CSV table of C-alpha atoms and ligand atoms in Angstrom, one decimal:
chain,number,residue,atom,x,y,z
A,1,MET,CA,-56.4,-9.9,-39.6
A,2,SER,CA,-54.8,-9.7,-36.3
A,3,ARG,CA,-57.0,-12.1,-34.6
A,4,CYS,CA,-56.4,-14.6,-37.4
A,5,LEU,CA,-52.6,-13.9,-36.9
A,6,ASP,CA,-52.8,-14.7,-33.3
A,7,ALA,CA,-55.0,-17.8,-34.1
A,8,ALA,CA,-52.4,-18.7,-36.5
A,9,ARG,CA,-49.6,-18.7,-34.1
A,10,GLY,CA,-51.7,-20.8,-31.7
A,11,ALA,CA,-52.5,-23.3,-34.4
A,12,ILE,CA,-48.8,-23.7,-35.2
A,13,ALA,CA,-47.8,-24.1,-31.5
A,14,ARG,CA,-50.7,-26.7,-31.3
A,15,CYS,CA,-49.3,-28.7,-34.4
A,16,GLN,CA,-45.7,-28.7,-33.0
A,17,MET,CA,-46.9,-29.7,-29.6
A,18,LEU,CA,-48.9,-32.8,-31.1
A,19,ALA,CA,-45.9,-33.7,-33.1
A,20,THR,CA,-44.3,-34.7,-30.0
A,21,CYS,CA,-47.0,-37.3,-29.5
A,22,SER,CA,-45.1,-39.9,-31.2
A,23,GLU,CA,-44.1,-43.7,-31.3
A,24,GLU,CA,-40.5,-42.7,-31.8
A,25,PRO,CA,-38.5,-40.4,-29.5
A,26,GLY,CA,-37.2,-37.5,-31.4
A,27,ARG,CA,-39.3,-38.1,-34.4
A,28,THR,CA,-42.9,-37.7,-35.6
A,29,THR,CA,-44.5,-41.2,-36.0
A,30,ARG,CA,-48.2,-41.8,-35.2
A,31,THR,CA,-50.0,-44.7,-36.8
A,32,PHE,CA,-53.5,-46.0,-36.6
A,33,LEU,CA,-54.6,-46.0,-33.0
A,34,SER,CA,-51.0,-46.4,-31.5
A,35,PRO,CA,-50.6,-45.0,-28.0
A,36,PRO,CA,-49.5,-41.4,-28.8
A,37,MET,CA,-52.8,-41.2,-30.6
A,38,ARG,CA,-54.6,-41.1,-27.3
A,39,ASP,CA,-52.5,-38.3,-26.3
A,40,VAL,CA,-53.6,-36.4,-29.4
A,41,HIS,CA,-57.2,-37.2,-28.7
A,42,ASP,CA,-56.9,-36.0,-25.1
A,43,HIS,CA,-55.4,-32.8,-26.2
A,44,LEU,CA,-57.7,-32.2,-29.0
A,45,ARG,CA,-60.8,-33.1,-26.9
A,46,THR,CA,-59.9,-30.5,-24.1
A,47,TRP,CA,-59.4,-27.7,-26.5
A,48,MET,CA,-62.7,-28.5,-28.5
A,49,GLU,CA,-64.6,-29.0,-25.2
A,50,ALA,CA,-63.1,-25.5,-23.9
A,51,CYS,CA,-65.0,-23.9,-26.8
A,52,GLY,CA,-68.3,-25.6,-26.2
A,53,MET,CA,-67.9,-28.5,-28.8
A,54,GLU,CA,-69.3,-31.8,-27.9
A,55,VAL,CA,-66.6,-34.5,-28.5
A,56,ARG,CA,-66.8,-38.3,-29.3
A,57,LEU,CA,-64.7,-41.0,-30.7
A,58,ASP,CA,-66.5,-43.0,-33.3
A,59,ALA,CA,-66.1,-46.7,-33.9
A,60,VAL,CA,-62.6,-46.6,-35.8
A,61,GLY,CA,-61.3,-43.7,-33.6
A,62,ASN,CA,-62.0,-40.7,-35.6
A,63,LEU,CA,-62.2,-37.8,-33.3
A,64,ARG,CA,-65.5,-35.9,-33.8
A,65,GLY,CA,-66.2,-32.5,-32.3
A,66,THR,CA,-69.5,-30.9,-33.0
A,67,ILE,CA,-71.1,-27.6,-32.3
A,68,GLY,CA,-74.3,-25.8,-33.6
A,69,GLN,CA,-77.6,-26.9,-35.1
A,70,GLY,CA,-79.1,-27.5,-38.2
A,71,PRO,CA,-77.3,-28.5,-41.8
A,72,ARG,CA,-73.8,-30.0,-41.2
A,73,LEU,CA,-70.6,-28.8,-42.5
A,74,VAL,CA,-67.5,-30.8,-41.8
A,75,ILE,CA,-64.1,-29.5,-41.6
A,76,GLY,CA,-61.6,-32.4,-41.3
A,77,SER,CA,-58.4,-34.0,-42.0
A,78,HIS,CA,-56.2,-37.0,-40.6
A,79,LEU,CA,-54.4,-37.2,-37.2
A,80,ASP,CA,-52.0,-40.1,-38.1
A,81,THR,CA,-48.7,-39.7,-39.8
A,82,VAL,CA,-45.9,-41.3,-41.9
A,83,ARG,CA,-42.8,-42.4,-40.3
A,84,ASP,CA,-40.5,-39.4,-39.2
A,85,ALA,CA,-43.0,-37.1,-40.5
A,86,GLY,CA,-43.4,-33.2,-40.3
A,87,ALA,CA,-45.7,-31.4,-37.8
A,88,TYR,CA,-48.4,-30.3,-40.4
A,89,ASP,CA,-49.5,-33.0,-42.7
A,90,GLY,CA,-53.2,-33.8,-41.7
A,91,VAL,CA,-52.9,-32.2,-38.3
A,92,LEU,CA,-52.9,-28.6,-39.5
A,93,GLY,CA,-56.5,-29.3,-41.0
A,94,VAL,CA,-58.0,-30.6,-37.8
A,95,VAL,CA,-56.4,-27.7,-35.8
A,96,LEU,CA,-57.6,-25.1,-38.2
A,97,GLY,CA,-61.0,-26.4,-37.9
A,98,LEU,CA,-60.9,-25.9,-34.3
A,99,ALA,CA,-59.5,-22.4,-34.6
A,100,LEU,CA,-62.3,-21.4,-36.8
A,101,VAL,CA,-64.8,-22.5,-34.0
A,102,GLU,CA,-62.9,-20.6,-31.7
A,103,LEU,CA,-62.8,-17.4,-33.8
A,104,LEU,CA,-66.7,-17.8,-34.4
A,105,GLU,CA,-66.7,-17.6,-30.6
A,106,GLY,CA,-69.3,-20.3,-30.6
A,107,HIS,CA,-71.7,-18.2,-33.0
A,108,VAL,CA,-72.0,-20.9,-35.7
A,109,PRO,CA,-75.2,-20.5,-37.8
A,110,PHE,CA,-75.2,-24.3,-38.9
A,111,THR,CA,-73.7,-27.5,-37.4
A,112,LEU,CA,-69.9,-27.4,-37.9
A,113,GLU,CA,-68.2,-30.8,-37.1
A,114,VAL,CA,-64.5,-30.9,-36.9
A,115,VAL,CA,-63.2,-34.6,-37.8
A,116,GLY,CA,-59.6,-35.9,-37.1
A,117,CYS,CA,-59.5,-39.1,-38.9
A,118,ALA,CA,-57.7,-41.9,-37.2
A,119,GLU,CA,-55.7,-43.1,-40.2
A,120,GLU,CA,-55.0,-42.0,-43.8
A,121,GLU,CA,-51.5,-42.6,-44.7
A,122,GLY,CA,-51.8,-46.4,-44.8
A,123,VAL,CA,-48.7,-46.9,-42.9
A,124,ARG,CA,-49.8,-49.5,-40.3
A,125,PHE,CA,-52.2,-51.7,-42.6
A,126,GLY,CA,-50.7,-50.7,-46.2
A,127,VAL,CA,-54.3,-49.7,-47.2
A,128,PRO,CA,-54.8,-45.8,-46.8
A,129,PHE,CA,-57.9,-44.0,-45.7
A,130,LEU,CA,-59.2,-46.1,-43.0
A,131,GLY,CA,-60.9,-43.1,-40.9
A,132,SER,CA,-62.5,-41.4,-44.0
A,133,ARG,CA,-63.7,-44.7,-45.4
A,134,ALA,CA,-65.6,-45.3,-42.1
A,135,LEU,CA,-67.3,-41.9,-42.7
A,136,VAL,CA,-68.8,-43.0,-45.8
A,137,GLY,CA,-69.3,-46.6,-45.0
A,138,THR,CA,-66.8,-48.4,-46.9
A,139,ALA,CA,-64.4,-49.3,-44.1
A,140,ALA,CA,-65.9,-52.9,-43.2
A,141,PRO,CA,-63.6,-54.7,-45.9
A,142,LEU,CA,-60.7,-53.3,-44.1
A,143,LEU,CA,-61.4,-54.7,-40.5
A,144,ASP,CA,-59.4,-58.1,-41.0
A,145,LEU,CA,-56.6,-56.4,-42.8
A,146,ALA,CA,-53.3,-57.4,-40.4
A,147,ASP,CA,-50.3,-55.2,-39.6
A,148,ALA,CA,-46.7,-56.4,-39.3
A,149,ASP,CA,-47.4,-57.9,-36.0
A,150,GLY,CA,-50.5,-59.9,-37.1
A,151,ILE,CA,-52.7,-57.4,-35.4
A,152,SER,CA,-56.0,-56.8,-37.3
A,153,VAL,CA,-57.7,-53.6,-37.6
A,154,ARG,CA,-60.5,-55.0,-35.6
A,155,GLN,CA,-58.3,-56.0,-33.0
A,156,ALA,CA,-56.5,-52.6,-32.8
A,157,ILE,CA,-59.8,-51.0,-32.4
A,158,ARG,CA,-60.7,-53.2,-29.6
A,159,SER,CA,-57.6,-52.6,-27.8
A,160,TYR,CA,-58.2,-49.1,-28.0
A,161,GLY,CA,-61.3,-49.4,-26.2
A,162,LEU,CA,-63.8,-49.0,-29.4
A,163,ASP,CA,-66.2,-51.4,-30.8
A,164,ALA,CA,-65.8,-52.2,-34.6
A,165,ASP,CA,-69.4,-53.5,-34.6
A,166,GLN,CA,-70.5,-50.1,-34.2
A,167,LEU,CA,-69.2,-49.0,-37.6
A,168,GLU,CA,-72.6,-47.9,-39.0
A,169,GLU,CA,-72.7,-45.0,-36.4
A,170,ALA,CA,-69.5,-43.6,-37.9
A,171,ARG,CA,-71.2,-42.6,-41.1
A,172,LEU,CA,-71.3,-39.0,-41.8
A,173,ASP,CA,-74.5,-37.1,-42.8
A,174,ALA,CA,-73.2,-33.7,-44.0
A,175,ALA,CA,-74.1,-31.1,-46.5
A,176,GLY,CA,-70.6,-30.5,-47.2
A,177,TYR,CA,-66.6,-31.0,-46.4
A,178,LEU,CA,-63.8,-28.7,-46.2
A,179,GLU,CA,-60.1,-29.8,-45.8
A,180,PHE,CA,-57.4,-27.4,-45.2
A,181,HIS,CA,-54.1,-29.1,-46.0
A,182,ILE,CA,-50.4,-28.3,-46.8
A,183,GLU,CA,-49.7,-28.5,-50.5
A,184,GLN,CA,-46.8,-30.8,-50.1
A,185,GLY,CA,-45.4,-29.7,-53.0
A,186,PRO,CA,-43.4,-26.7,-54.9
A,187,VAL,CA,-46.3,-25.3,-56.8
A,188,LEU,CA,-47.6,-22.5,-54.6
A,189,GLU,CA,-44.0,-21.5,-53.6
A,190,HIS,CA,-43.3,-21.2,-57.1
A,191,LEU,CA,-46.3,-18.9,-57.6
A,192,ASP,CA,-45.3,-17.0,-54.5
A,193,ALA,CA,-48.8,-17.9,-53.5
A,194,PRO,CA,-50.0,-18.5,-49.8
A,195,LEU,CA,-53.2,-20.5,-50.7
A,196,GLY,CA,-54.5,-22.5,-53.4
A,197,VAL,CA,-57.9,-24.0,-54.3
A,198,VAL,CA,-57.8,-27.8,-55.2
A,199,ASP,CA,-60.0,-28.5,-58.2
A,200,ALA,CA,-59.1,-32.3,-58.2
A,201,ILE,CA,-57.0,-35.0,-56.5
A,202,ALA,CA,-55.0,-37.5,-58.5
A,203,GLY,CA,-55.9,-41.0,-58.4
A,204,GLN,CA,-53.6,-43.3,-56.9
A,205,SER,CA,-52.7,-47.1,-57.3
A,206,ARG,CA,-50.7,-48.9,-54.4
A,207,LEU,CA,-49.4,-52.6,-55.1
A,208,ASP,CA,-46.6,-55.0,-53.7
A,209,LEU,CA,-44.5,-57.0,-56.2
A,210,THR,CA,-42.8,-60.1,-54.8
A,211,PHE,CA,-39.7,-61.3,-56.6
A,212,THR,CA,-38.7,-64.8,-55.8
A,213,GLY,CA,-35.5,-66.2,-57.2
A,214,GLN,CA,-32.8,-68.4,-55.3
A,215,ALA,CA,-30.8,-67.5,-52.3
A,216,ASN,CA,-27.3,-68.8,-52.7
A,217,HIS,CA,-23.3,-68.3,-51.8
A,218,ALA,CA,-22.0,-64.9,-53.2
A,219,GLY,CA,-18.8,-66.3,-53.7
A,220,THR,CA,-19.3,-69.8,-55.4
A,221,THR,CA,-22.3,-69.0,-57.6
A,222,PRO,CA,-21.4,-68.0,-61.2
A,223,MET,CA,-23.2,-65.0,-62.4
A,224,PRO,CA,-24.9,-66.7,-65.3
A,225,LEU,CA,-26.5,-69.3,-63.1
A,226,ARG,CA,-28.0,-66.7,-60.4
A,227,ARG,CA,-31.6,-66.1,-59.9
A,228,ASP,CA,-30.8,-63.0,-58.0
A,229,ALA,CA,-34.3,-61.4,-56.6
A,230,LEU,CA,-32.8,-58.0,-55.8
A,231,ALA,CA,-31.0,-57.6,-59.3
A,232,ALA,CA,-34.4,-58.2,-60.8
A,233,ALA,CA,-36.1,-55.7,-58.5
A,234,ALA,CA,-33.4,-53.3,-59.3
A,235,GLU,CA,-33.8,-53.7,-63.0
A,236,TRP,CA,-37.5,-53.3,-62.7
A,237,MET,CA,-37.1,-50.2,-60.5
A,238,LEU,CA,-35.2,-48.3,-63.4
A,239,LEU,CA,-38.2,-49.4,-65.5
A,240,VAL,CA,-40.5,-47.6,-63.0
A,241,GLU,CA,-38.7,-44.6,-63.2
A,242,HIS,CA,-38.0,-44.4,-66.8
A,243,ALA,CA,-41.9,-44.9,-67.2
A,244,ALA,CA,-42.4,-41.9,-65.1
A,245,HIS,CA,-39.9,-39.7,-66.6
A,246,THR,CA,-41.5,-40.4,-70.2
A,247,THR,CA,-45.2,-40.0,-69.2
A,248,SER,CA,-46.5,-36.6,-68.6
A,249,GLY,CA,-48.0,-35.9,-65.2
A,250,LEU,CA,-47.0,-39.5,-64.0
A,251,MET,CA,-45.5,-40.1,-60.7
A,252,ALA,CA,-44.4,-43.7,-59.8
A,253,THR,CA,-42.4,-44.5,-56.8
A,254,VAL,CA,-40.9,-47.7,-55.1
A,255,GLY,CA,-41.1,-46.7,-51.4
A,256,GLN,CA,-40.5,-49.8,-49.6
A,257,LEU,CA,-37.9,-52.7,-50.5
A,258,HIS,CA,-37.7,-55.7,-48.4
A,259,ALA,CA,-34.9,-58.1,-49.3
A,260,THR,CA,-34.3,-61.6,-47.8
A,261,PRO,CA,-31.9,-62.8,-46.5
A,262,ASN,CA,-30.5,-59.4,-46.9
A,263,ILE,CA,-27.0,-60.5,-45.9
A,264,ARG,CA,-23.8,-59.2,-47.5
A,265,ASN,CA,-22.5,-62.6,-48.7
A,266,VAL,CA,-25.8,-64.1,-49.8
A,267,ILE,CA,-27.6,-63.7,-53.2
A,268,ASN,CA,-31.3,-62.5,-52.2
A,269,GLY,CA,-33.8,-65.0,-52.8
A,270,ARG,CA,-36.8,-63.0,-52.3
A,271,VAL,CA,-37.6,-59.4,-52.4
A,272,VAL,CA,-40.8,-57.5,-52.0
A,273,ALA,CA,-41.1,-54.2,-53.6
A,274,SER,CA,-43.9,-51.6,-53.1
A,275,LEU,CA,-45.5,-49.5,-56.1
A,276,ASP,CA,-47.2,-46.1,-55.7
A,277,VAL,CA,-48.5,-44.7,-58.9
A,278,ARG,CA,-50.4,-41.3,-59.3
A,279,HIS,CA,-51.8,-39.4,-62.4
A,280,ALA,CA,-54.8,-36.9,-62.7
A,281,ALA,CA,-56.4,-39.4,-65.4
A,282,ASP,CA,-57.2,-42.9,-64.2
A,283,GLU,CA,-57.0,-44.4,-67.9
A,284,VAL,CA,-53.2,-43.1,-67.9
A,285,ARG,CA,-52.5,-44.4,-64.4
A,286,ARG,CA,-53.9,-47.8,-65.0
A,287,ALA,CA,-52.3,-48.1,-68.5
A,288,ALA,CA,-49.0,-47.4,-66.4
A,289,VAL,CA,-49.6,-49.8,-63.7
A,290,ASP,CA,-50.5,-52.4,-66.3
A,291,HIS,CA,-47.2,-51.6,-68.2
A,292,LEU,CA,-44.9,-52.1,-65.1
A,293,CYS,CA,-46.6,-55.2,-64.0
A,294,ALA,CA,-46.0,-56.6,-67.5
A,295,GLY,CA,-42.4,-55.5,-67.4
A,296,ALA,CA,-41.8,-57.1,-64.1
A,297,HIS,CA,-43.0,-60.4,-65.6
A,298,ALA,CA,-41.0,-59.9,-68.6
A,299,ILE,CA,-37.7,-59.3,-66.3
A,300,GLY,CA,-38.7,-62.2,-64.1
A,301,ARG,CA,-39.0,-64.6,-67.1
A,302,ARG,CA,-35.5,-63.6,-68.5
A,303,ARG,CA,-34.0,-64.0,-65.1
A,304,GLY,CA,-35.5,-67.0,-63.7
A,305,VAL,CA,-37.2,-65.0,-61.1
A,306,ALA,CA,-40.9,-65.6,-60.2
A,307,VAL,CA,-43.1,-62.5,-59.9
A,308,ASP,CA,-46.2,-62.4,-57.9
A,309,ILE,CA,-48.3,-59.1,-57.7
A,310,ALA,CA,-50.8,-57.8,-55.1
A,311,ARG,CA,-53.0,-54.8,-55.8
A,312,HIS,CA,-53.9,-52.9,-52.7
A,313,LEU,CA,-55.6,-49.8,-53.9
A,314,ASP,CA,-56.9,-48.5,-57.2
A,315,GLN,CA,-58.2,-45.0,-56.1
A,316,PRO,CA,-59.8,-43.2,-58.8
A,317,ALA,CA,-59.0,-39.4,-59.3
A,318,VAL,CA,-61.5,-37.3,-57.8
A,319,ALA,CA,-63.0,-33.8,-58.7
A,320,MET,CA,-63.8,-31.3,-55.8
A,321,ALA,CA,-67.4,-29.9,-55.9
A,322,PRO,CA,-67.4,-26.6,-58.2
A,323,ALA,CA,-70.0,-25.1,-55.9
A,324,LEU,CA,-67.7,-25.2,-52.9
A,325,THR,CA,-64.6,-24.5,-54.8
A,326,GLY,CA,-66.4,-21.6,-56.2
A,327,ILE,CA,-66.9,-20.2,-52.7
A,328,LEU,CA,-63.4,-20.8,-51.6
A,329,ALA,CA,-62.2,-18.9,-54.7
A,330,GLU,CA,-64.8,-16.0,-53.8
A,331,ALA,CA,-63.4,-16.2,-50.0
A,332,ILE,CA,-59.8,-15.8,-51.1
A,333,ALA,CA,-60.8,-12.9,-53.4
A,334,ALA,CA,-62.4,-11.3,-50.5
A,335,THR,CA,-59.1,-11.3,-48.6
A,336,GLY,CA,-57.4,-9.7,-51.4
A,337,LEU,CA,-55.2,-12.6,-52.5
A,338,THR,CA,-54.9,-13.8,-56.2
A,339,VAL,CA,-57.0,-17.0,-56.8
A,340,HIS,CA,-54.6,-20.1,-57.7
A,341,HIS,CA,-56.2,-23.6,-58.8
A,342,LEU,CA,-54.2,-26.7,-58.6
A,343,THR,CA,-54.5,-30.4,-58.7
A,344,SER,CA,-53.2,-32.5,-55.8
A,345,GLY,CA,-50.9,-35.2,-56.4
A,346,ALA,CA,-51.3,-36.3,-52.9
A,347,GLY,CA,-54.4,-38.1,-51.8
A,348,HIS,CA,-56.5,-36.7,-49.1
A,349,ASP,CA,-59.7,-37.6,-47.0
A,350,ALA,CA,-61.7,-35.3,-49.2
A,351,MET,CA,-61.4,-37.8,-52.0
A,352,ILE,CA,-62.9,-40.4,-50.1
A,353,VAL,CA,-65.9,-38.2,-48.9
A,354,ALA,CA,-66.3,-36.5,-52.2
A,355,PRO,CA,-68.5,-39.0,-53.7
A,356,GLN,CA,-71.0,-38.7,-50.9
A,357,MET,CA,-71.2,-35.0,-50.4
A,358,PRO,CA,-69.8,-31.8,-51.8
A,359,ALA,CA,-66.1,-31.5,-50.9
A,360,ALA,CA,-63.4,-28.8,-51.2
A,361,MET,CA,-59.8,-28.4,-50.1
A,362,LEU,CA,-57.7,-25.2,-49.4
A,363,PHE,CA,-54.0,-25.8,-49.8
A,364,LEU,CA,-51.4,-23.9,-47.9
A,365,ARG,CA,-48.0,-23.4,-49.3
A,366,SER,CA,-45.3,-25.9,-48.3
A,367,PRO,CA,-42.0,-23.8,-47.9
A,368,GLY,CA,-39.2,-25.8,-49.8
A,369,GLY,CA,-42.0,-28.0,-51.4
A,370,ILE,CA,-41.0,-30.5,-48.8
A,371,SER,CA,-43.3,-32.9,-46.8
A,372,HIS,CA,-43.4,-36.4,-45.4
A,373,HIS,CA,-40.2,-35.1,-43.7
A,374,PRO,CA,-39.4,-33.4,-40.6
A,375,ASP,CA,-38.4,-30.1,-42.6
A,376,GLU,CA,-42.1,-29.8,-43.5
A,377,ARG,CA,-43.2,-26.1,-42.6
A,378,VAL,CA,-45.7,-23.6,-42.9
A,379,LEU,CA,-45.5,-19.8,-42.8
A,380,VAL,CA,-47.6,-18.1,-39.9
A,381,GLU,CA,-48.9,-15.4,-42.3
A,382,ASP,CA,-50.2,-18.2,-44.5
A,383,VAL,CA,-52.0,-20.0,-41.9
A,384,ALA,CA,-53.7,-16.4,-40.8
A,385,ALA,CA,-54.6,-16.1,-44.4
A,386,ALA,CA,-56.0,-19.6,-44.4
A,387,LEU,CA,-58.1,-18.9,-41.3
A,388,GLU,CA,-59.3,-15.5,-43.0
A,389,VAL,CA,-60.4,-17.2,-46.1
A,390,GLY,CA,-62.0,-20.0,-43.8
A,391,LEU,CA,-64.0,-17.2,-41.9
A,392,GLN,CA,-65.0,-15.8,-45.5
A,393,PHE,CA,-66.2,-19.3,-46.5
A,394,LEU,CA,-68.3,-19.9,-43.5
A,395,HIS,CA,-70.1,-16.5,-44.1
A,396,ARG,CA,-70.8,-17.5,-47.7
A,397,TRP,CA,-71.6,-21.2,-47.4
A,398,ASP,CA,-75.2,-21.8,-47.8
A,399,PRO,CA,-76.2,-25.5,-47.0
A,400,ARG,CA,-79.2,-25.1,-49.4
A,401,HIS,CA,-77.0,-24.5,-52.2
A,402,ALA,CA,-74.4,-27.1,-51.4
B,501,HGY,O1,-49.6,-40.3,-50.0
B,501,HGY,C1,-50.4,-39.7,-50.0
B,501,HGY,O2,-51.0,-39.3,-50.9
B,501,HGY,C2,-51.0,-38.8,-48.6
B,501,HGY,O3,-49.8,-38.3,-48.0
B,501,HGY,N1,-51.7,-39.6,-48.0
B,502,MN,MN1,-49.4,-37.7,-46.0
B,503,MN,MN1,-52.2,-35.8,-45.6
């Protein structure tokens, strides 16, 4: 265990160092192929090549480190972050894949590929999983999406020195996929458990709702005559919250709100509100989305505010591969820990690759249950346990029974 404890300390130090590769001084923000991603790629390439891995960037900027021969197991996660992020969401999974290669000292009985996906959060282009979708050949429809500056995915790829026309070569041909990830919630901490096996990942819907009323003078426009887009959106947001509170297992969030003109003495004429809906059962999630869209239209009709809805993502819930989650459970038990199973409310790259290859996830406890926040943490002993389990998993994984 002491080798794993040393490796865990090193992994945490690497995550903390990579967290300084940011678009914003003093905060961790790293979006798709932004300049600091180049620094992350350089650091990881150096560490990977130092332990004998061959390293390349694929057509969307996924970092791909490979070692060994024969059937391929991928250990991956993402290298991008949300704004003002913590140091572990995504990056930890890549750094732990590298740490396992280092612990194996190059003795890998199959091909082990460590993948750092270029984009999973969806911050820059509004649609998530761009990196892992390239791995399974479904990224092409995203190439013409534009960011807030009007730059397309294709242009961002070209500016990074890569070629979107080579998208096909990014496709992954592997017998299995394993992702280490922080839980990002309170369950493992509540169980006082360092690790958990993910059985399934909840589905998610991402939409934008545009409320269009009439901007007008805040002092001269009588209340009954107003078509206040922000008041309409605010009433709808309470409907969103009520639906989630009254539907078991449903998460619904309005994370972004852009009001125009957003001036204190002007009634807002236009508001764009995001909607993020999650549930383990797709039919419950989709019914909730339809209910909230109908509610927005009803509020709009009553207030004389037009409502337009853009649906950006309908990502079904995905079960992890029982064969691999079984090996993970055996590996955890072999280290003397209690095996806990849980569903992930957060989306992960594993859900994108799972339809094409057996996929599994190992969660690490999130102290305080906090994530997507600078206070995101891990415990060194939990990281050491994850590495111990990872070694046990690699020892047990048989590509013939993937
Ligand atoms: O938002 C999520 O589900 C994850 O953090 N990408
Ligand atoms: Mn995240
Ligand atoms: Mn993540």
